[in-house]
């Protein structure tokens, strides 16, 4: 077996793993954060927010693993990241 075939097989396997994890996250219904919500976060997988050209409050989403290694999604509101660069 030549090296190109081995590289292609490894790439194909990696893409399949990424696709399976994306499908698993898509099946999780997001919860909306409210003050006092008890969070059980073992590992943060991703942080996303709505794109906005100006400073202001935006919708954001936290995807994480809980202590049982289940994927959870939490919707919340926050100041946009670009507010940090403005005075």
Phi, psi and omega in degrees: 000133182273167185293329179296320179293322179293315178298318179296319179294320178295318178297316179299317179295317180296319179295322178295320178296317179296321180295318180295319180291325177293321177295321180296320179290327181292336181278352184272127177278127181288145172259152177260129181290136169230159181303129180093358178300128178281122181254138179237081186253118175263318182210131177277128180265319179200152174233125178228158176212158177296142179281135176213140181281347184238170178282136179171182179277133181230163172279139180226161181221133179247124175249128186211166172260136176271185184293345177264009181063028175264141178283132178233151178231133182233123175268140178204172179246146181203168173287142180298150180300328182286355173292334181293334183266357180253147177258000000 
